[in-house]
PDB file of C-alpha atoms in Angstrom:
ATOM      1  CA  MET R 283     -58.263  -1.673  63.489  1.00 39.00           C
ATOM      2  CA  ALA R 284     -55.771   0.820  62.138  1.00 42.00           C
ATOM      3  CA  GLY R 285     -56.351   4.486  62.843  1.00 39.00           C
ATOM      4  CA  ARG R 286     -56.395   7.203  60.209  1.00 39.00           C
ATOM      5  CA  LEU R 287     -53.113   9.068  59.778  1.00 39.00           C
ATOM      6  CA  THR R 288     -52.983  11.281  56.670  1.00 41.00           C
ATOM      7  CA  SER R 289     -54.108  11.119  53.093  1.00 49.00           C
ATOM      8  CA  GLU R 290     -50.685   9.756  52.139  1.00 75.00           C
ATOM      9  CA  GLN R 291     -50.033   7.273  54.932  1.00 84.00           C
ATOM     10  CA  ILE R 292     -52.047   4.581  56.630  1.00 86.00           C
ATOM     11  CA  GLU R 293     -51.280   2.292  59.535  1.00 88.00           C
ATOM     12  CA  ILE R 294     -51.556  -1.460  59.043  1.00 89.00           C
ATOM     13  CA  CYS R 295     -51.894  -3.669  62.093  1.00 85.00           C
ATOM     14  CA  TRP R 296     -51.701  -7.420  62.502  1.00 86.00           C
ATOM     15  CA  GLY R 297     -51.810  -8.686  66.071  1.00 85.00           C
ATOM     16  CA  GLU R 298     -49.290  -6.624  68.007  1.00 84.00           C
ATOM     17  CA  ARG R 299     -47.421  -5.587  64.871  1.00 89.00           C
ATOM     18  CA  ARG R 300     -47.821  -2.241  63.156  1.00 88.00           C
ATOM     19  CA  ILE R 301     -46.346  -0.610  60.092  1.00 90.00           C
ATOM     20  CA  ILE R 302     -46.878   2.716  58.342  1.00 90.00           C
ATOM     21  CA  ALA R 303     -47.567   2.292  54.632  1.00 90.00           C
ATOM     22  CA  GLU R 304     -47.304   4.851  51.857  1.00 89.00           C
ATOM     23  CA  LEU R 305     -50.645   5.470  50.129  1.00 88.00           C
ATOM     24  CA  CYS R 306     -50.626   6.264  46.409  1.00 86.00           C
ATOM     25  CA  ARG R 307     -53.819   7.167  44.556  1.00 84.00           C
ATOM     26  CA  THR R 308     -54.319   5.710  41.068  1.00 81.00           C
ATOM     27  CA  GLU R 309     -56.957   5.643  38.350  1.00 79.00           C
ATOM     28  CA  ARG R 310     -57.240   1.855  38.504  1.00 75.00           C
ATOM     29  CA  ARG R 311     -60.161   0.281  40.323  1.00 77.00           C
ATOM     30  CA  ALA R 312     -58.133  -2.520  41.904  1.00 81.00           C
ATOM     31  CA  LEU R 313     -56.138  -2.071  45.097  1.00 86.00           C
ATOM     32  CA  ARG R 314     -52.509  -3.183  44.947  1.00 86.00           C
ATOM     33  CA  ILE R 315     -50.074  -3.682  47.817  1.00 90.00           C
ATOM     34  CA  ASP R 316     -46.315  -3.705  47.216  1.00 87.00           C
ATOM     35  CA  VAL R 317     -43.785  -4.818  49.816  1.00 87.00           C
ATOM     36  CA  ARG R 318     -40.474  -3.350  48.711  1.00 82.00           C
ATOM     37  CA  PRO R 319     -37.063  -4.993  49.128  1.00 75.00           C
ATOM     38  CA  THR R 320     -36.402  -2.595  52.016  1.00 76.00           C
ATOM     39  CA  GLY R 321     -39.465  -3.928  53.868  1.00 82.00           C
ATOM     40  CA  GLU R 322     -41.390  -0.716  53.225  1.00 86.00           C
ATOM     41  CA  VAL R 323     -45.013  -1.057  52.128  1.00 90.00           C
ATOM     42  CA  ALA R 324     -46.814   0.933  49.428  1.00 87.00           C
ATOM     43  CA  ILE R 325     -50.554   0.738  48.790  1.00 90.00           C
ATOM     44  CA  PHE R 326     -51.979   1.779  45.427  1.00 87.00           C
ATOM     45  CA  ALA R 327     -55.680   2.522  45.776  1.00 87.00           C
ATOM     46  CA  PRO R 328     -58.409   4.001  43.527  1.00 88.00           C
ATOM     47  CA  ALA R 329     -58.498   7.801  43.632  1.00 85.00           C
ATOM     48  CA  GLY R 330     -62.047   8.009  44.987  1.00 84.00           C
ATOM     49  CA  GLU R 331     -61.918   5.239  47.578  1.00 88.00           C
ATOM     50  CA  GLU R 332     -62.442   6.240  51.205  1.00 88.00           C
ATOM     51  CA  ILE R 333     -59.512   5.905  53.609  1.00 87.00           C
ATOM     52  CA  ASP R 334     -61.508   3.662  55.947  1.00 88.00           C
ATOM     53  CA  GLU R 335     -62.269   1.203  53.140  1.00 89.00           C
ATOM     54  CA  ILE R 336     -58.624   1.157  52.056  1.00 89.00           C
ATOM     55  CA  GLN R 337     -57.594   0.445  55.631  1.00 87.00           C
ATOM     56  CA  ASN R 338     -60.122  -2.385  55.922  1.00 89.00           C
ATOM     57  CA  ARG R 339     -58.879  -3.981  52.724  1.00 88.00           C
ATOM     58  CA  ALA R 340     -55.237  -3.570  53.742  1.00 88.00           C
ATOM     59  CA  HIS R 341     -56.006  -5.010  57.166  1.00 87.00           C
ATOM     60  CA  ARG R 342     -57.428  -8.152  55.539  1.00 89.00           C
ATOM     61  CA  LYS R 343     -54.051  -8.584  53.830  1.00 89.00           C
ATOM     62  CA  GLY R 344     -52.158  -8.104  57.094  1.00 89.00           C
ATOM     63  CA  ALA R 345     -50.966 -11.703  57.403  1.00 90.00           C
ATOM     64  CA  TRP R 346     -49.559 -11.665  53.881  1.00 90.00           C
ATOM     65  CA  ILE R 347     -47.920  -8.247  54.307  1.00 91.00           C
ATOM     66  CA  PHE R 348     -46.061  -9.172  57.475  1.00 89.00           C
ATOM     67  CA  ALA R 349     -45.101 -12.562  56.042  1.00 88.00           C
ATOM     68  CA  GLN R 350     -43.426 -10.724  53.155  1.00 86.00           C
ATOM     69  CA  ILE R 351     -41.673  -8.346  55.558  1.00 86.00           C
ATOM     70  CA  ASP R 352     -40.384 -11.309  57.581  1.00 84.00           C
ATOM     71  CA  ARG R 353     -39.188 -13.077  54.445  1.00 79.00           C
ATOM     72  CA  ILE R 354     -37.199  -9.991  53.422  1.00 75.00           C
ATOM     73  CA  ALA R 355     -35.708  -9.611  56.915  1.00 73.00           C
ATOM     74  CA  GLN R 356     -34.584 -13.246  56.947  1.00 66.00           C
ATOM     75  CA  ARG R 357     -33.105 -13.194  53.454  1.00 60.00           C
ATOM     76  CA  PRO R 358     -29.334 -13.665  53.592  1.00 49.00           C
ATOM     77  CA  LYS R 359     -27.161 -10.864  52.351  1.00 51.00           C
ATOM     78  CA  VAL R 360     -25.572 -11.488  48.986  1.00 51.00           C
ATOM     79  CA  THR R 361     -22.537  -9.396  49.832  1.00 56.00           C
ATOM     80  CA  PRO R 362     -20.930 -10.038  53.231  1.00 60.00           C
ATOM     81  CA  LYS R 363     -19.356  -7.206  55.163  1.00 74.00           C
ATOM     82  CA  ARG R 364     -16.192  -6.185  53.395  1.00 78.00           C
ATOM     83  CA  ARG R 365     -12.789  -6.444  55.107  1.00 85.00           C
ATOM     84  CA  PHE R 366     -10.764  -5.026  52.184  1.00 88.00           C
ATOM     85  CA  ILE R 367      -8.216  -7.812  52.096  1.00 90.00           C
ATOM     86  CA  SER R 368      -6.727  -9.737  49.188  1.00 91.00           C
ATOM     87  CA  GLY R 369      -8.960 -12.474  47.835  1.00 92.00           C
ATOM     88  CA  GLU R 370     -12.305 -10.753  48.400  1.00 93.00           C
ATOM     89  CA  THR R 371     -14.599 -10.258  45.438  1.00 92.00           C
ATOM     90  CA  HIS R 372     -16.042  -6.834  44.683  1.00 94.00           C
ATOM     91  CA  LEU R 373     -18.603  -5.798  42.078  1.00 94.00           C
ATOM     92  CA  LEU R 374     -17.906  -3.080  39.553  1.00 97.00           C
ATOM     93  CA  LEU R 375     -20.331  -2.322  36.706  1.00 97.00           C
ATOM     94  CA  GLY R 376     -21.938  -5.720  37.145  1.00 95.00           C
ATOM     95  CA  ARG R 377     -18.732  -7.748  37.045  1.00 95.00           C
ATOM     96  CA  GLN R 378     -17.028  -9.556  39.900  1.00 93.00           C
ATOM     97  CA  TYR R 379     -13.391  -8.649  40.502  1.00 96.00           C
ATOM     98  CA  ARG R 380     -10.924 -10.305  42.848  1.00 95.00           C
ATOM     99  CA  LEU R 381      -9.274  -7.845  45.212  1.00 95.00           C
ATOM    100  CA  SER R 382      -5.490  -7.798  45.294  1.00 95.00           C
ATOM    101  CA  ILE R 383      -3.665  -5.522  47.719  1.00 95.00           C
ATOM    102  CA  GLU R 384      -0.010  -4.657  47.229  1.00 95.00           C
ATOM    103  CA  GLN R 385       2.425  -2.336  48.980  1.00 95.00           C
ATOM    104  CA  SER R 386       3.341   0.870  47.163  1.00 94.00           C
ATOM    105  CA  ASP R 387       4.492   4.389  47.961  1.00 94.00           C
ATOM    106  CA  ASP R 388       2.101   5.561  45.231  1.00 95.00           C
ATOM    107  CA  PRO R 389      -1.432   4.754  46.551  1.00 95.00           C
ATOM    108  CA  HIS R 390      -3.913   4.072  43.757  1.00 95.00           C
ATOM    109  CA  VAL R 391      -6.371   1.531  42.384  1.00 97.00           C
ATOM    110  CA  ARG R 392      -6.305  -0.071  38.957  1.00 96.00           C
ATOM    111  CA  LEU R 393      -7.980  -2.870  37.011  1.00 95.00           C
ATOM    112  CA  GLU R 394      -5.870  -5.757  35.772  1.00 94.00           C
ATOM    113  CA  GLY R 395      -7.958  -8.323  33.951  1.00 90.00           C
ATOM    114  CA  GLY R 396     -10.226  -9.849  36.562  1.00 92.00           C
ATOM    115  CA  ARG R 397      -8.470  -8.144  39.461  1.00 95.00           C
ATOM    116  CA  LEU R 398      -8.992  -4.894  41.340  1.00 96.00           C
ATOM    117  CA  VAL R 399      -5.525  -3.974  42.496  1.00 97.00           C
ATOM    118  CA  ILE R 400      -5.182  -1.617  45.456  1.00 97.00           C
ATOM    119  CA  SER R 401      -1.711  -0.190  45.872  1.00 96.00           C
ATOM    120  CA  ALA R 402      -1.421   1.077  49.434  1.00 94.00           C
ATOM    121  CA  ARG R 403       1.384   2.212  51.699  1.00 92.00           C
ATOM    122  CA  SER R 404       0.448  -0.569  54.107  1.00 93.00           C
ATOM    123  CA  THR R 405      -1.372  -3.729  53.006  1.00 92.00           C
ATOM    124  CA  ASP R 406      -2.691  -4.113  56.564  1.00 91.00           C
ATOM    125  CA  ASP R 407      -4.290  -0.650  56.712  1.00 93.00           C
ATOM    126  CA  GLN R 408      -7.837  -1.706  55.852  1.00 92.00           C
ATOM    127  CA  PRO R 409      -9.475   1.728  56.399  1.00 93.00           C
ATOM    128  CA  HIS R 410      -6.942   3.236  53.979  1.00 94.00           C
ATOM    129  CA  CYS R 411      -7.623   0.501  51.413  1.00 94.00           C
ATOM    130  CA  ARG R 412     -11.341   1.104  51.768  1.00 93.00           C
ATOM    131  CA  ARG R 413     -10.919   4.844  51.160  1.00 95.00           C
ATOM    132  CA  LEU R 414      -8.767   4.212  48.092  1.00 96.00           C
ATOM    133  CA  LEU R 415     -11.326   1.841  46.611  1.00 96.00           C
ATOM    134  CA  GLN R 416     -14.192   4.189  47.420  1.00 95.00           C
ATOM    135  CA  ALA R 417     -12.396   7.028  45.672  1.00 96.00           C
ATOM    136  CA  PHE R 418     -11.876   4.802  42.632  1.00 97.00           C
ATOM    137  CA  TYR R 419     -15.556   3.846  42.647  1.00 97.00           C
ATOM    138  CA  THR R 420     -16.553   7.507  42.886  1.00 97.00           C
ATOM    139  CA  LEU R 421     -14.404   8.508  39.912  1.00 97.00           C
ATOM    140  CA  THR R 422     -15.781   5.594  37.896  1.00 97.00           C
ATOM    141  CA  ALA R 423     -19.351   6.485  38.885  1.00 97.00           C
ATOM    142  CA  ARG R 424     -18.931  10.097  37.780  1.00 97.00           C
ATOM    143  CA  ALA R 425     -17.731   9.038  34.341  1.00 97.00           C
ATOM    144  CA  VAL R 426     -20.185   6.182  33.759  1.00 98.00           C
ATOM    145  CA  PHE R 427     -23.277   7.790  35.313  1.00 98.00           C
ATOM    146  CA  ARG R 428     -22.893  10.977  33.279  1.00 97.00           C
ATOM    147  CA  GLN R 429     -22.519   8.974  30.090  1.00 97.00           C
ATOM    148  CA  ARG R 430     -25.558   6.804  30.809  1.00 97.00           C
ATOM    149  CA  PHE R 431     -27.546   9.823  31.996  1.00 97.00           C
ATOM    150  CA  GLU R 432     -27.091  11.597  28.681  1.00 96.00           C
ATOM    151  CA  VAL R 433     -28.284   8.517  26.791  1.00 96.00           C
ATOM    152  CA  VAL R 434     -31.344   7.806  28.955  1.00 97.00           C
ATOM    153  CA  ALA R 435     -32.394  11.437  29.411  1.00 96.00           C
ATOM    154  CA  GLU R 436     -32.692  12.002  25.669  1.00 95.00           C
ATOM    155  CA  SER R 437     -36.071  10.265  25.337  1.00 95.00           C
ATOM    156  CA  PHE R 438     -37.482  12.285  28.268  1.00 96.00           C
ATOM    157  CA  ILE R 439     -36.181  15.533  26.803  1.00 95.00           C
ATOM    158  CA  ARG R 440     -38.045  14.709  23.586  1.00 94.00           C
ATOM    159  CA  LYS R 441     -41.182  14.435  25.729  1.00 93.00           C
ATOM    160  CA  GLY R 442     -40.695  18.011  26.898  1.00 94.00           C
ATOM    161  CA  LEU R 443     -38.506  17.629  29.974  1.00 94.00           C
ATOM    162  CA  LYS R 444     -36.056  20.464  30.533  1.00 92.00           C
ATOM    163  CA  ARG R 445     -32.595  18.916  30.797  1.00 89.00           C
ATOM    164  CA  PRO R 446     -32.110  18.124  34.506  1.00 91.00           C
ATOM    165  CA  SER R 447     -28.820  18.248  36.367  1.00 94.00           C
ATOM    166  CA  LEU R 448     -27.160  15.145  37.805  1.00 97.00           C
ATOM    167  CA  VAL R 449     -25.803  14.785  41.341  1.00 96.00           C
ATOM    168  CA  ILE R 450     -23.719  11.779  42.413  1.00 97.00           C
ATOM    169  CA  ARG R 451     -23.255  11.134  46.112  1.00 94.00           C
ATOM    170  CA  SER R 452     -23.479   8.485  48.807  1.00 93.00           C
ATOM    171  CA  MET R 453     -27.002   7.593  49.923  1.00 90.00           C
ATOM    172  CA  SER R 454     -27.924   5.277  52.778  1.00 82.00           C
ATOM    173  CA  LYS R 455     -31.261   3.827  51.612  1.00 79.00           C
ATOM    174  CA  ARG R 456     -31.943   4.741  47.992  1.00 88.00           C
ATOM    175  CA  TRP R 457     -30.340   4.117  44.635  1.00 94.00           C
ATOM    176  CA  GLY R 458     -31.630   7.428  43.352  1.00 94.00           C
ATOM    177  CA  SER R 459     -34.083  10.271  43.792  1.00 93.00           C
ATOM    178  CA  PHE R 460     -35.632  13.165  41.870  1.00 93.00           C
ATOM    179  CA  THR R 461     -35.593  16.399  43.829  1.00 91.00           C
ATOM    180  CA  PRO R 462     -38.297  19.103  43.800  1.00 86.00           C
ATOM    181  CA  GLY R 463     -35.711  21.347  42.151  1.00 88.00           C
ATOM    182  CA  GLY R 464     -35.480  19.013  39.169  1.00 90.00           C
ATOM    183  CA  ARG R 465     -32.192  17.269  39.935  1.00 94.00           C
ATOM    184  CA  VAL R 466     -31.533  13.550  39.575  1.00 97.00           C
ATOM    185  CA  VAL R 467     -29.468  12.198  42.468  1.00 96.00           C
ATOM    186  CA  LEU R 468     -27.724   8.843  42.058  1.00 97.00           C
ATOM    187  CA  ASN R 469     -26.111   6.761  44.774  1.00 96.00           C
ATOM    188  CA  VAL R 470     -22.406   6.305  44.041  1.00 96.00           C
ATOM    189  CA  ASP R 471     -22.684   2.683  45.206  1.00 95.00           C
ATOM    190  CA  LEU R 472     -24.868   2.005  42.163  1.00 97.00           C
ATOM    191  CA  VAL R 473     -21.586   1.780  40.235  1.00 97.00           C
ATOM    192  CA  ARG R 474     -21.477  -1.849  41.346  1.00 96.00           C
ATOM    193  CA  ALA R 475     -24.422  -2.594  39.016  1.00 96.00           C
ATOM    194  CA  SER R 476     -24.259  -3.209  35.274  1.00 97.00           C
ATOM    195  CA  PRO R 477     -24.897  -0.254  32.930  1.00 97.00           C
ATOM    196  CA  ARG R 478     -28.342  -1.589  31.947  1.00 97.00           C
ATOM    197  CA  LEU R 479     -29.396  -1.565  35.620  1.00 97.00           C
ATOM    198  CA  ILE R 480     -27.935   1.909  36.091  1.00 98.00           C
ATOM    199  CA  ASP R 481     -30.062   2.944  33.106  1.00 98.00           C
ATOM    200  CA  TYR R 482     -33.142   1.613  34.897  1.00 97.00           C
ATOM    201  CA  VAL R 483     -32.521   3.752  37.992  1.00 97.00           C
ATOM    202  CA  ILE R 484     -31.971   6.843  35.845  1.00 98.00           C
ATOM    203  CA  CYS R 485     -35.161   6.110  33.898  1.00 97.00           C
ATOM    204  CA  HIS R 486     -37.066   5.498  37.147  1.00 96.00           C
ATOM    205  CA  GLU R 487     -36.045   8.881  38.531  1.00 96.00           C
ATOM    206  CA  LEU R 488     -36.582  10.843  35.319  1.00 97.00           C
ATOM    207  CA  ALA R 489     -40.130   9.484  35.125  1.00 96.00           C
ATOM    208  CA  HIS R 490     -40.728  11.256  38.450  1.00 94.00           C
ATOM    209  CA  ALA R 491     -40.250  14.566  36.628  1.00 95.00           C
ATOM    210  CA  PHE R 492     -43.669  13.871  35.083  1.00 95.00           C
ATOM    211  CA  PHE R 493     -45.290  11.816  37.877  1.00 92.00           C
ATOM    212  CA  PRO R 494     -44.119  12.352  41.487  1.00 87.00           C
ATOM    213  CA  ASN R 495     -45.501   9.045  42.804  1.00 85.00           C
ATOM    214  CA  HIS R 496     -45.426   5.451  41.605  1.00 85.00           C
ATOM    215  CA  GLY R 497     -48.982   5.492  40.269  1.00 85.00           C
ATOM    216  CA  ASP R 498     -50.402   4.398  36.954  1.00 87.00           C
ATOM    217  CA  GLY R 499     -49.071   7.369  34.993  1.00 91.00           C
ATOM    218  CA  TRP R 500     -45.545   6.769  36.210  1.00 92.00           C
ATOM    219  CA  ARG R 501     -45.757   3.053  35.421  1.00 91.00           C
ATOM    220  CA  ALA R 502     -47.186   3.720  31.955  1.00 93.00           C
ATOM    221  CA  LEU R 503     -44.370   6.149  31.175  1.00 95.00           C
ATOM    222  CA  LEU R 504     -41.762   3.634  32.276  1.00 95.00           C
ATOM    223  CA  GLU R 505     -43.372   0.891  30.214  1.00 94.00           C
ATOM    224  CA  THR R 506     -43.268   3.135  27.167  1.00 95.00           C
ATOM    225  CA  THR R 507     -39.686   4.272  27.701  1.00 96.00           C
ATOM    226  CA  MET R 508     -38.201   1.021  29.042  1.00 96.00           C
ATOM    227  CA  PRO R 509     -40.563  -1.925  28.411  1.00 94.00           C
ATOM    228  CA  ASP R 510     -38.497  -4.368  30.506  1.00 94.00           C
ATOM    229  CA  TRP R 511     -38.126  -2.031  33.486  1.00 94.00           C
ATOM    230  CA  GLU R 512     -39.729  -4.464  35.928  1.00 90.00           C
ATOM    231  CA  LYS R 513     -37.250  -7.175  34.962  1.00 91.00           C
ATOM    232  CA  ARG R 514     -34.371  -4.743  35.435  1.00 93.00           C
ATOM    233  CA  LYS R 515     -35.777  -3.636  38.788  1.00 90.00           C
ATOM    234  CA  ALA R 516     -35.918  -7.249  40.008  1.00 86.00           C
ATOM    235  CA  GLN R 517     -32.369  -7.874  38.812  1.00 89.00           C
ATOM    236  CA  LEU R 518     -31.114  -4.770  40.613  1.00 91.00           C
ATOM    237  CA  GLU R 519     -32.773  -5.853  43.849  1.00 85.00           C
ATOM    238  CA  GLU R 520     -31.232  -9.306  43.502  1.00 83.00           C
ATOM    239  CA  VAL R 521     -27.720  -8.167  42.638  1.00 86.00           C
ATOM    240  CA  LEU R 522     -27.338  -5.244  45.064  1.00 84.00           C
ATOM    241  CA  ARG R 523     -28.943  -6.499  48.240  1.00 70.00           C
TER     242      ARG R 523
END
């Protein structure tokens, strides 16, 4: 049986396998277990339920939990590793573009219809092409994210939220976060998603200004602000795997 860790984490065991799950307290009486697209596990349990009882109930779901983790691990990647050569497809704001690389003494990236054109000093210098495209994505993200942020944040400001600042940077495992200092951080790679999915991530993080975890209050706020948030979340996980 799993041993007690902290009030915010529990260990789930099944045979020789073990995983640390995040424990979130809620006002609901039912226990809910979420296996996230990353393979991480979150358990939502009633506020007054004892840790030992939560562990027992989670343990009884062990087979299902690890089956979900295995399914996620075996799921093929939608986007193969990029080589930054002509003919590849790359996402930008939810649309697929065909990559076209041409030689130029003026390195830059531009959109031409359904093509992303990279002008590089050498068409064979893949690291250079990657850096050029990343810089283009970053500039696009700064413009689009700030625009969408202003739109989405307005409803939260009307609820009493002091206008937060926005930070855009590369992140390895998250699409966004809300910092203790009140900043919303967005992953620059989110620029590959459509604006409506970018809006979902912004809304998700702003809701954390009122509720730090993913409990009932947070979910209720999201449902009020963005009724189809769960659909958008599923679409984001499908598109940007």
